[in-house]
Short mmCIF file of C-alpha atoms in Angstrom, two decimals:
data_model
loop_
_atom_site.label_atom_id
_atom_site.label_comp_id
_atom_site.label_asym_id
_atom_site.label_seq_id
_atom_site.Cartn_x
_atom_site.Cartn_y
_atom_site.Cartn_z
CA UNK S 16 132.70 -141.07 -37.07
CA UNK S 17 132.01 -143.35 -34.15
CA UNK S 18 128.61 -144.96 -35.30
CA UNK S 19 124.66 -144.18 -33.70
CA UNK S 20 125.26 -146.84 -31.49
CA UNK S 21 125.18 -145.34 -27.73
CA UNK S 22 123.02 -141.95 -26.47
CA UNK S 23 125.14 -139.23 -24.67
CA UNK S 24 124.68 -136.90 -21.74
CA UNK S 25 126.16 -133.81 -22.17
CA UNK S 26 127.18 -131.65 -19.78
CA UNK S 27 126.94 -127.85 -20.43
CA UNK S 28 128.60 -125.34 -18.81
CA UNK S 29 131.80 -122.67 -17.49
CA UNK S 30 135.24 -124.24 -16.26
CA UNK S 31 133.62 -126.38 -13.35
CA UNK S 32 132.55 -128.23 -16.10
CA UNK S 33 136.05 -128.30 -18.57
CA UNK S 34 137.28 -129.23 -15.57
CA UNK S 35 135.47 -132.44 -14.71
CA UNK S 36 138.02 -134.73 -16.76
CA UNK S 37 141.07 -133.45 -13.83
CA UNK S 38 142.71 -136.50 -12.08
CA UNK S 39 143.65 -136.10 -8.68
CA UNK S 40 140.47 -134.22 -8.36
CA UNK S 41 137.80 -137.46 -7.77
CA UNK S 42 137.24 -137.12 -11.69
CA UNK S 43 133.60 -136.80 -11.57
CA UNK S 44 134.05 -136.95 -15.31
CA UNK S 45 135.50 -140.21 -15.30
CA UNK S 46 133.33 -141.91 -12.42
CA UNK S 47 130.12 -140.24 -14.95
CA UNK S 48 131.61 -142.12 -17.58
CA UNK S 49 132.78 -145.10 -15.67
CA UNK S 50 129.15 -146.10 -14.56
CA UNK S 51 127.82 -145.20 -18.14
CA UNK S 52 130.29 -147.58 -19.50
CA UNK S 53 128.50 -149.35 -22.69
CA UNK S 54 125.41 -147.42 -21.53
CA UNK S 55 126.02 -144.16 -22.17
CA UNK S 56 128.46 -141.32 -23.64
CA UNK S 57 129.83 -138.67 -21.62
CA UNK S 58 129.62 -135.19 -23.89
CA UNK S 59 132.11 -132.73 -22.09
CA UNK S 60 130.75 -129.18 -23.54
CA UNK S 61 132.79 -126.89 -20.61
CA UNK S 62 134.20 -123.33 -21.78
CA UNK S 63 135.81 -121.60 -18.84
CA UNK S 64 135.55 -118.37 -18.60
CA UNK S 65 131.61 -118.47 -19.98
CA UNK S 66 128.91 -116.96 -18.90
CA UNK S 67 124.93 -117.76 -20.31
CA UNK S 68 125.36 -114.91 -22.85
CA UNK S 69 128.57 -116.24 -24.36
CA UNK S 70 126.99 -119.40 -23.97
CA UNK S 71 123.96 -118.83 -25.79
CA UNK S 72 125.25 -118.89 -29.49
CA UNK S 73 127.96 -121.62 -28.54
CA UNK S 74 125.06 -123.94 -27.57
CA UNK S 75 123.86 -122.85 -31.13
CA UNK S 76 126.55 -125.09 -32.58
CA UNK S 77 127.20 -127.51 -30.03
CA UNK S 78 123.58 -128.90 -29.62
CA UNK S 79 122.16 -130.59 -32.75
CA UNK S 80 119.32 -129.00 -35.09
CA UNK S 81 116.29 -131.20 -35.80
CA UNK S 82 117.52 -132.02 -39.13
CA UNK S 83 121.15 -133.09 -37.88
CA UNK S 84 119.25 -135.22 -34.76
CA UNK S 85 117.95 -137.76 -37.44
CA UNK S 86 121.58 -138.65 -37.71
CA UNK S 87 123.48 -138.34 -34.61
CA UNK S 88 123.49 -139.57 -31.22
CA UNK S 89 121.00 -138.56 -29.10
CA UNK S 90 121.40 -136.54 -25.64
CA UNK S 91 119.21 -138.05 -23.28
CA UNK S 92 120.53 -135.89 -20.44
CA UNK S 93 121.57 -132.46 -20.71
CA UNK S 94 123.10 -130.78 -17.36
CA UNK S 95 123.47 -127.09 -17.95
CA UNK S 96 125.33 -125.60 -15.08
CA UNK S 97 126.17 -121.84 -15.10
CA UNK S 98 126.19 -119.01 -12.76
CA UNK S 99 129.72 -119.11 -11.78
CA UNK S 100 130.86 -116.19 -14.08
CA UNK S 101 127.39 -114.59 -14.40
CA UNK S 102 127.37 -114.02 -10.74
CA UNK S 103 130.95 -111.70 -11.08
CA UNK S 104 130.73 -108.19 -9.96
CA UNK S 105 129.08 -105.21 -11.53
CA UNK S 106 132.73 -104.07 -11.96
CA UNK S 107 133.82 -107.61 -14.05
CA UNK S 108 132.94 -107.79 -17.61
CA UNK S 109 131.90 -111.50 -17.13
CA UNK S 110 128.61 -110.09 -14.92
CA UNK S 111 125.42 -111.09 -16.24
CA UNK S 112 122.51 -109.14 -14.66
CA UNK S 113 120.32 -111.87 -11.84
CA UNK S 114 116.96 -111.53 -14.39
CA UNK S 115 118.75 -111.70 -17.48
CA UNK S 116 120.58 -114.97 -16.09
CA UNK S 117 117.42 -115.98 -15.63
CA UNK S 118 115.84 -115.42 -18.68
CA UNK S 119 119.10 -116.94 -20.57
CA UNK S 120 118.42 -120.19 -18.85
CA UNK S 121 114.88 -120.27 -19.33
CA UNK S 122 116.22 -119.41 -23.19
CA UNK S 123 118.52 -122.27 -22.93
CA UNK S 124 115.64 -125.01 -21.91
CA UNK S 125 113.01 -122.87 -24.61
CA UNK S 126 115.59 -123.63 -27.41
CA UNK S 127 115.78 -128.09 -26.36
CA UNK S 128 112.24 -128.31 -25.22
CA UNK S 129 109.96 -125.50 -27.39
CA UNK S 130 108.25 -127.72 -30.32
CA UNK S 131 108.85 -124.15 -32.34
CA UNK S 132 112.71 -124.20 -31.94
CA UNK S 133 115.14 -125.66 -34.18
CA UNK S 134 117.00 -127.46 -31.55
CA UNK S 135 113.62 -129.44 -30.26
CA UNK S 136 114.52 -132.50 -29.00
CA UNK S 137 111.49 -134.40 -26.89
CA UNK S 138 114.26 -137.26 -25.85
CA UNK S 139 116.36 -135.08 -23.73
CA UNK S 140 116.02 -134.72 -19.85
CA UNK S 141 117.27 -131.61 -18.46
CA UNK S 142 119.00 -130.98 -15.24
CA UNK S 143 120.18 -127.47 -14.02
CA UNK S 144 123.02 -127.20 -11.55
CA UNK S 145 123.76 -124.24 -9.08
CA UNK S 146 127.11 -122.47 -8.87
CA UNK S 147 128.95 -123.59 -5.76
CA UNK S 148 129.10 -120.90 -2.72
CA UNK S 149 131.80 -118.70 -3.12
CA UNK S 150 134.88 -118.73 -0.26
CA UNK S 151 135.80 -114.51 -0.40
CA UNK S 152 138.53 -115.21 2.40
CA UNK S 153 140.35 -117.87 0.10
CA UNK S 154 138.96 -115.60 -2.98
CA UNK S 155 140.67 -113.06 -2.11
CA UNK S 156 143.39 -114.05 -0.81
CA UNK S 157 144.51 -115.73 -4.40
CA UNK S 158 143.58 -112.92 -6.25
CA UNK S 159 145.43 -110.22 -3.72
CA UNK S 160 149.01 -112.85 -4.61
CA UNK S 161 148.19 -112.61 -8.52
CA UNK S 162 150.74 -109.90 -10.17
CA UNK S 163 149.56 -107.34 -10.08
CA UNK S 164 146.68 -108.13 -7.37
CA UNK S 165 143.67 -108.41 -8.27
CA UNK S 166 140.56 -107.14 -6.45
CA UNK S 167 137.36 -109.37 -5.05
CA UNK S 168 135.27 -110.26 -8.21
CA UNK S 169 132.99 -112.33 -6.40
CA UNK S 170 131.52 -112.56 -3.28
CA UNK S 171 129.66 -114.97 -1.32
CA UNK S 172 125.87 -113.79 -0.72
CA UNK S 173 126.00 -112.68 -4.69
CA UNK S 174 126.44 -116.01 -5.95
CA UNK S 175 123.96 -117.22 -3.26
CA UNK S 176 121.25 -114.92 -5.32
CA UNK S 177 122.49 -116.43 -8.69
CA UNK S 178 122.20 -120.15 -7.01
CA UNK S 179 118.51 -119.51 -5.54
CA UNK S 180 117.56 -117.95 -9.35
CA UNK S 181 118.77 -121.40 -10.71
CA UNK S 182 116.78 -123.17 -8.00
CA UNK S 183 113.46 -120.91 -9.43
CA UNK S 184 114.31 -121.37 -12.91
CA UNK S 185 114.39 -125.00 -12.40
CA UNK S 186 111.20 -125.02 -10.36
CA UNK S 187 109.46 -122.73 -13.03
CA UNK S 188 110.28 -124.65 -16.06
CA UNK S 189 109.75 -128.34 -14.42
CA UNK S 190 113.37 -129.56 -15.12
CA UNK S 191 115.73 -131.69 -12.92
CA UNK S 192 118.17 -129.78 -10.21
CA UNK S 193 121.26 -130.78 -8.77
CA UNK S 194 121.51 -128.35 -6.20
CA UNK S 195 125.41 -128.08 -5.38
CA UNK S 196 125.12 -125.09 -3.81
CA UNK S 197 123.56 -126.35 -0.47
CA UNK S 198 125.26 -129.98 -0.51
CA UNK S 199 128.66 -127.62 -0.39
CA UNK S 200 127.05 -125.61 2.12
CA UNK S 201 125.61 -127.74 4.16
CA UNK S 202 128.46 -129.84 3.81
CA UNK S 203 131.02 -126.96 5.36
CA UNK S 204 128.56 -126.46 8.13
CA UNK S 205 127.42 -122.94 7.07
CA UNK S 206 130.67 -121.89 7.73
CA UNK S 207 132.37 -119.74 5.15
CA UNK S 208 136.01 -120.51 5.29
CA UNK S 209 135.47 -124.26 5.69
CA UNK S 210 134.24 -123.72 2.67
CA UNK S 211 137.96 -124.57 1.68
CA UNK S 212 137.61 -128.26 2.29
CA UNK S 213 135.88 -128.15 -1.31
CA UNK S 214 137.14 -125.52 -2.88
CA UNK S 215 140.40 -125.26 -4.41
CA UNK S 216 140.45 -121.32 -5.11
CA UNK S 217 137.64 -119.95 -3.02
CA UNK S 218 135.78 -120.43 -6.63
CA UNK S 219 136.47 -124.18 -8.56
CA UNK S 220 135.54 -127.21 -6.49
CA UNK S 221 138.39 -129.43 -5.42
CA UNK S 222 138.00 -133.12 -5.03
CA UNK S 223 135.69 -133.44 -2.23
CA UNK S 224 133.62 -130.86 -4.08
CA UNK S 225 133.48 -132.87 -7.13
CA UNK S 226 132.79 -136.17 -4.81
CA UNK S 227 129.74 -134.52 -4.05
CA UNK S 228 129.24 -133.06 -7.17
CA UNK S 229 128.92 -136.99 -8.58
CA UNK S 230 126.69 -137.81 -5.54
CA UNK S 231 124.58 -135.01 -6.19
CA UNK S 232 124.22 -135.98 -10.02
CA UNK S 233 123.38 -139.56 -9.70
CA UNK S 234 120.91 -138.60 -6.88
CA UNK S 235 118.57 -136.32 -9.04
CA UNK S 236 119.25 -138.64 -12.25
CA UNK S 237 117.67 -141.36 -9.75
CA UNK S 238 114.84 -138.92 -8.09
CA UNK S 239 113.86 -137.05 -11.14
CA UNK S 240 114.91 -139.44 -14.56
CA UNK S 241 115.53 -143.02 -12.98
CA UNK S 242 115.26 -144.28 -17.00
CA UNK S 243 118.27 -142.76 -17.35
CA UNK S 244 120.08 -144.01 -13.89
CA UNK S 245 123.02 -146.25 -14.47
CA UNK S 246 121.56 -149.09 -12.76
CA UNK S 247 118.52 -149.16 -14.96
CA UNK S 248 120.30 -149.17 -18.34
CA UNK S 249 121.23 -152.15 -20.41
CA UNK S 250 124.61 -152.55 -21.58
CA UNK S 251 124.32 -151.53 -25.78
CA UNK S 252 126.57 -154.83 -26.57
CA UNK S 253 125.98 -157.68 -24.43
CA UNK S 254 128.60 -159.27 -21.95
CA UNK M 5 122.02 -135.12 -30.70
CA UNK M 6 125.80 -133.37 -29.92
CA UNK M 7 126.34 -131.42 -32.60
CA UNK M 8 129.27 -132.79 -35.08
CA UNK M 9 131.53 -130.03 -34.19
CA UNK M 10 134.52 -131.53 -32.15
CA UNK M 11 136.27 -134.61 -34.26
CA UNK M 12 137.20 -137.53 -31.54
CA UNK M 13 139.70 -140.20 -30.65
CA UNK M 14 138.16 -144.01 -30.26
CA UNK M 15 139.26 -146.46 -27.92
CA UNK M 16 138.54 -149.70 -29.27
CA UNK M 17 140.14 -153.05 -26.82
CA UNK M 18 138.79 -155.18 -24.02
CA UNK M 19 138.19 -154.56 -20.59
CA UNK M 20 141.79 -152.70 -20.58
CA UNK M 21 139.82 -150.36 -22.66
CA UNK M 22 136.64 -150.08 -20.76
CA UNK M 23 138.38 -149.42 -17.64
CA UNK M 24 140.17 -146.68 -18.66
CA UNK M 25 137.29 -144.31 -16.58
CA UNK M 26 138.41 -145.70 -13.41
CA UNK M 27 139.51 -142.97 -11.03
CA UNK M 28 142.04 -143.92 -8.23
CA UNK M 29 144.19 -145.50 -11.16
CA UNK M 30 145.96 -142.81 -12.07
CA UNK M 31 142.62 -142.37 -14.85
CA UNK M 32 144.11 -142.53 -19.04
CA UNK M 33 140.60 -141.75 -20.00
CA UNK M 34 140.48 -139.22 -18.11
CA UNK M 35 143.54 -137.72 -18.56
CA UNK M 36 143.38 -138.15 -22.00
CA UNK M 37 140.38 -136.02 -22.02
CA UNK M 38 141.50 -133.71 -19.86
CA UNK M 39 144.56 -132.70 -22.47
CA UNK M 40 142.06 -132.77 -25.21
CA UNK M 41 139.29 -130.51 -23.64
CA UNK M 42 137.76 -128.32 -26.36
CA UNK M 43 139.76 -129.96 -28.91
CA UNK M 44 139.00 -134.04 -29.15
CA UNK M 45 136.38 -136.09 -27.90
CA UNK M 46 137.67 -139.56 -26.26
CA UNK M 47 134.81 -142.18 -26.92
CA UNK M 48 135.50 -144.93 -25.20
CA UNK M 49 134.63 -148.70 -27.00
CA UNK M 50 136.03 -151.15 -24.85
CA UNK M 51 134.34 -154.56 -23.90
CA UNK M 52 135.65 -156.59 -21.15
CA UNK M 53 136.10 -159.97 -21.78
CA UNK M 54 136.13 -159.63 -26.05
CA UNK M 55 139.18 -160.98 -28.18
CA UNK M 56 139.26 -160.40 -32.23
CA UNK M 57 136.81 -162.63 -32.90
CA UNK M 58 134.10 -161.15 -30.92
CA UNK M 59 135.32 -157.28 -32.06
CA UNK M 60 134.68 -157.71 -35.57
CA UNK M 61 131.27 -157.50 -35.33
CA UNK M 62 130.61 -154.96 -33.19
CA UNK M 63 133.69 -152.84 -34.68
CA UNK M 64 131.17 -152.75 -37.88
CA UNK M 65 128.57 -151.40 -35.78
CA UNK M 66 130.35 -148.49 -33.80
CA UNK M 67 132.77 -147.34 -36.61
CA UNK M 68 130.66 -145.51 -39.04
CA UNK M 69 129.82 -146.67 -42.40
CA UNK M 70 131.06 -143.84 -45.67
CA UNK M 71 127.32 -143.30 -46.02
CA UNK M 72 126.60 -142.37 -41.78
CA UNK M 73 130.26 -140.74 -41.58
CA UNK M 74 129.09 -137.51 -43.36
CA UNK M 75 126.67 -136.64 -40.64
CA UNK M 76 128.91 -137.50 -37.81
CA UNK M 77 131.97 -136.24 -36.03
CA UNK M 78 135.49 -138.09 -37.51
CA UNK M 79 137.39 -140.42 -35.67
CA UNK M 80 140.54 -138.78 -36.54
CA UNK M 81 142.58 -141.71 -34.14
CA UNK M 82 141.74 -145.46 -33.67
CA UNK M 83 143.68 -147.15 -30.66
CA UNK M 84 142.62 -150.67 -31.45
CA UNK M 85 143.89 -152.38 -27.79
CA UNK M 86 143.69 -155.95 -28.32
CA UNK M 87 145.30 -159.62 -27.20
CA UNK M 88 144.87 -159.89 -23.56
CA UNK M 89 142.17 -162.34 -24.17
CA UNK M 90 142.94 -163.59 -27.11
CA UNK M 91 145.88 -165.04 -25.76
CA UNK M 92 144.34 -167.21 -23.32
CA UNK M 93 145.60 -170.65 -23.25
CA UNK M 94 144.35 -173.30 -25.71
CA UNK M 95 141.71 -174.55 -22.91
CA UNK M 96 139.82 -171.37 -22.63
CA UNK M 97 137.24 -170.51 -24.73
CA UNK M 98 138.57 -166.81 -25.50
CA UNK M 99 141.50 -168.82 -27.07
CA UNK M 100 142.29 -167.14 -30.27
CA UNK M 101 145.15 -168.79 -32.22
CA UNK M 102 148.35 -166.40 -33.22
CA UNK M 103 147.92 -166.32 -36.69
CA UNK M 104 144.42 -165.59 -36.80
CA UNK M 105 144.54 -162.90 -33.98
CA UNK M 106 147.36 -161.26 -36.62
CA UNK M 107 144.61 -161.73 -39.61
CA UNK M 108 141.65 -160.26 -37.52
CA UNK M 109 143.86 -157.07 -36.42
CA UNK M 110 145.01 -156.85 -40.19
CA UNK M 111 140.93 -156.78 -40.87
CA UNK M 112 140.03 -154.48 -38.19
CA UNK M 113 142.94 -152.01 -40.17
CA UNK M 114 141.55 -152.92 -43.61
CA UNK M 115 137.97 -152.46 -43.02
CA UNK M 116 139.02 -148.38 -42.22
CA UNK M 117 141.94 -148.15 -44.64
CA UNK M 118 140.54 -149.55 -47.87
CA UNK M 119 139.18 -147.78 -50.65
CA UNK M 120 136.82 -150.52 -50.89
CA UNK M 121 135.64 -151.20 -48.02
CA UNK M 122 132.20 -149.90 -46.28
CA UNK M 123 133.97 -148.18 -43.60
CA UNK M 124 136.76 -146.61 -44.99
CA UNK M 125 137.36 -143.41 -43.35
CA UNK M 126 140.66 -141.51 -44.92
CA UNK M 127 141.24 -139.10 -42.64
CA UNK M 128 141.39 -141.79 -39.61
CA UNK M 129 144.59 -142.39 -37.99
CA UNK M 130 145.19 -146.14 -36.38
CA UNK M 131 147.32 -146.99 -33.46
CA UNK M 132 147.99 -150.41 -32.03
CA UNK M 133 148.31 -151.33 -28.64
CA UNK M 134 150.00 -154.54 -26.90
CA UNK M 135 148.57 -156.18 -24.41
CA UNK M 136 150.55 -155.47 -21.16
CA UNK M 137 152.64 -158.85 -19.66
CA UNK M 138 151.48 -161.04 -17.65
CA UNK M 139 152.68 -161.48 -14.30
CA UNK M 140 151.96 -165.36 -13.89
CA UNK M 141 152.86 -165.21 -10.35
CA UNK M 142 150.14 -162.89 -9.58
CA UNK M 143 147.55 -163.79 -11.81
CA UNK M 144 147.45 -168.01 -10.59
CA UNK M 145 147.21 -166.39 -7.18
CA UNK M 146 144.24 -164.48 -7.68
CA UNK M 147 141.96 -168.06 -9.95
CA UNK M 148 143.66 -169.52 -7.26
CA UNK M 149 141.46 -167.64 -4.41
CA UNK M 150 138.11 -167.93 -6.68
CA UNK M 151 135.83 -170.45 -5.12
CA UNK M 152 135.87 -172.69 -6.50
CA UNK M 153 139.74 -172.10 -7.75
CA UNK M 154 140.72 -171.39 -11.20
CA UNK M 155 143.63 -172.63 -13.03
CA UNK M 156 146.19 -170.35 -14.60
CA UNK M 157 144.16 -168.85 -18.45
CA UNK M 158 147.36 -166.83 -19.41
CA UNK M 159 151.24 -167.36 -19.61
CA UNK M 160 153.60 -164.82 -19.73
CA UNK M 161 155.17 -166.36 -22.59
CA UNK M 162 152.11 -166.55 -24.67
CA UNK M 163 151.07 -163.07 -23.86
CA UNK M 164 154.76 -162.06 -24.85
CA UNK M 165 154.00 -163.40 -28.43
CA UNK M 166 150.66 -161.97 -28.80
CA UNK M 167 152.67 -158.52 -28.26
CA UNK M 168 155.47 -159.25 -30.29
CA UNK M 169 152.39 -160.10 -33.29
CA UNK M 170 150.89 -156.95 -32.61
CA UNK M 171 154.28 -155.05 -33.12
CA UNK M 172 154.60 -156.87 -36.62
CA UNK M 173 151.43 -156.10 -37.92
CA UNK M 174 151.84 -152.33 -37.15
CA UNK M 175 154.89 -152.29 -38.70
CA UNK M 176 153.60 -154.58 -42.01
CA UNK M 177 150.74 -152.17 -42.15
CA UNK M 178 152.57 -148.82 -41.58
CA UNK M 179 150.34 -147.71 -38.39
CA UNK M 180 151.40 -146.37 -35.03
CA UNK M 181 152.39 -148.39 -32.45
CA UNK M 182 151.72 -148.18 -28.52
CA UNK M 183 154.01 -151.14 -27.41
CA UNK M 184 152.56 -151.42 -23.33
CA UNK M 185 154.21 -154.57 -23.07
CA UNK M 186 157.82 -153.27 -23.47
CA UNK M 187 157.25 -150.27 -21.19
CA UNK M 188 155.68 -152.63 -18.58
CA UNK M 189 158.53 -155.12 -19.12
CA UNK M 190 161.36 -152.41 -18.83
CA UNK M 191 159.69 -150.57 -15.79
CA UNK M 192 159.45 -153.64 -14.12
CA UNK M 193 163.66 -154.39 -14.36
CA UNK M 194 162.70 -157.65 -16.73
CA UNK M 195 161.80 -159.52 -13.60
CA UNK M 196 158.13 -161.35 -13.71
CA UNK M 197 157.76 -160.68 -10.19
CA UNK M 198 158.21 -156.79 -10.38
CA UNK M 199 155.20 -156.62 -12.57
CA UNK M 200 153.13 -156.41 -9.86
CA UNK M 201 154.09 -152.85 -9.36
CA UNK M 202 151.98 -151.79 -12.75
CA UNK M 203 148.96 -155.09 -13.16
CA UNK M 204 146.80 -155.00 -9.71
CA UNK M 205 145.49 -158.87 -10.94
CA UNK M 206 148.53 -160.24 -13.03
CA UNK M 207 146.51 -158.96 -16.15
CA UNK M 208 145.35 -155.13 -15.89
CA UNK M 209 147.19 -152.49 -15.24
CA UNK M 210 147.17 -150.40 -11.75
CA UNK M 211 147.55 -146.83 -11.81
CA UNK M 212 151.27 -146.98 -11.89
CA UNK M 213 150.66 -149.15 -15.69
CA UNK M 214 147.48 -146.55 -16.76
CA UNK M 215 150.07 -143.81 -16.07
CA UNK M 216 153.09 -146.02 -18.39
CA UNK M 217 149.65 -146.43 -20.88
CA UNK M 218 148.97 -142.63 -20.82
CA UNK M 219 152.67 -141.43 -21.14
CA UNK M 220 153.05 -144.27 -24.06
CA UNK M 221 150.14 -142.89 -25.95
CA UNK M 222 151.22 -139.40 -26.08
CA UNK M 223 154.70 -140.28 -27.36
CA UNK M 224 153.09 -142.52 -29.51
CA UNK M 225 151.02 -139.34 -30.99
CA UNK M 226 153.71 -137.10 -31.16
CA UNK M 227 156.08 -139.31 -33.10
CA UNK M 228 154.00 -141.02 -35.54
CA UNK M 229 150.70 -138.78 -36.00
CA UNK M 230 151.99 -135.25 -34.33
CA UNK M 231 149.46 -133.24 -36.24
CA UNK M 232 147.04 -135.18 -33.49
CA UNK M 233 148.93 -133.86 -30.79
CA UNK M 234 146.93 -131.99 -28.26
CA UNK M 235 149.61 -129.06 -28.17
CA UNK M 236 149.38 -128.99 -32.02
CA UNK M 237 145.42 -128.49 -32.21
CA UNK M 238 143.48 -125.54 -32.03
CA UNK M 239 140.33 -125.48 -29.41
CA UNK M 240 137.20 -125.78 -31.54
CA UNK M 241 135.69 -122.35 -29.89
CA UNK M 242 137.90 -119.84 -28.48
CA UNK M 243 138.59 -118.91 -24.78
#
């Protein structure tokens, strides 16, 4: 029962986003929360293994109602980033088809932004992130040294598809993007196995992936929703 | 507006406390939020540069009042981190004298544990922390490079007997007890000198002293409170 005192940003997603709290990984948690220190709360709302359908009714519960708003902290940044999962094989039950990924996060941003829905809330700024490319060499090669091996459940130009659909959706609905996808990308050169030099399994970022990860958060915060950038926040208690 | 659906562990202290984000030192914030993914929240309520004094008030504005708990999520532990500033020496105005700095902890407890009082909150457990020691070495070195210099604010004796105040009043008041200072003193061999293997300034800890913080914590938990330990606690949703 920590008191009304400080606004949150909540961050929405699969395991990339559990994840974010790792050490020895450039914490992009922790720096988040380090540079919101006395400004703002960092909300970690990551369930690996999710995909938008499973994370549909979670958000259901996780994300205040209207009536529970008038008493609780309010999320004045909300970074959904999915795709990971959705974007597994036809053969994995974790595949989500590309439109229906689509429509769930257009569903997702309907529910916080729709002055019809139960979960309306005007204060919060929403960001989408893309699913990072996927490396199928270092893919594969974990999942072919798993007992018993395990064949390729995702592959690079599939994800790409479910990465571009984020960038639409985001364009669509007017919302903030932090557009991992490329910055990984372009960071490896276009080059699919250097892809490794951010990737720790082909699939999770490492922590050069998370470095830009961070980067890529606090640039769209500044672009898109400088109220909310670090630098432009008082302190809630003073010095 | 997060939903109240994951209860949450509160760091209250100085700027031990609100530097707890800091990646590249070994992170106990993050850490500690990394074990307690999906099960606890770590809010973090640290203010650099505050002694007793200055925490009272704002403790009564970011603990939750009886009436504001029931819409909120429960602080089910309170690591109250306090006594690096309020032992600085008689000159300095952050000065707060031994027996009061005992009274104001014994407050800080009341105000959650008493049946009377406007923030009592049952079903909160409290830990207390010592501040770490002071390496006096270290610390006049670094006021001494200030321009213009400073002199020496903190003792290691002083400091010693803030901690050794700290470790009464847990055990007068039955709470749990993180005692820093002893694991700092016996890592460092009982030489002053030595400390500067775990403080990076004479006064907060480096990495190697987060990591002594973390490992204290979590022993801390699963002696005195081990219903609060992350291995004993569900996650809120399922994988």
């Amino acid at each position: 029962m920590s008191a009304d005192v400080q606004h949150s940003i909540m961050l929405f997603g699969d395991s990339l986003t559990q994840s974010v709290w790792k050490t020895g990984m450039n914490s992009f948690g922790a720096q988040l929360a380090h540079v919101y220190a006395r400004k703002m709360d960092i909300v970690n709302r990551g369930f690996s293994g999710y995909n938008t359908e499973r994370a549909i009714p979670v958000f259901k519960q996780v994300f205040a109602t209207r009536e529970q708003q008038k008493h609780l902290p309010t999320v004045r940044l909300l970074i959904i980033w999915f795709g990971a999962n959705d974007a597994c094989l036809f053969h994995s039950p974790k595949h989500v088809p590309l439109a229906k990924f689509a429509s769930n996060l257009k569903y997702l941003i309907n529910l916080v932004q729709s002055d019809r829905s139960e979960y309306y809330s005007p204060n919060t700024c929403i960001v989408l992130a893309t699913p990072p490319p996927v490396n199928t060499y270092q893919r594969e090669a974990v999942l072919r040294s798993r007992k018993p091996p395990l064949q390729l459940d995702r592959d690079f130009e599939t994800t790409r598809r479910y990465a571009e659909t984020v960038k639409d959706v985001a364009r669509e609905e007017g919302v903030g993007l932090v557009d991992i996808w490329t910055k990984t990308w372009d960071a490896a050169g276009h080059d699919e196995r250097t892809l490794s030099n951010y990737l720790h399994d082909g699939l999770h970022l490492n922590g050069a992936g998370y470095q830009l990860m961070y980067d890529a958060v606090l640039e769209t915060i500044a672009k898109t929703y400088p109220k909310l950038h670090p630098d432009n926040l008082e302190k809630v208690f003073p010095q």
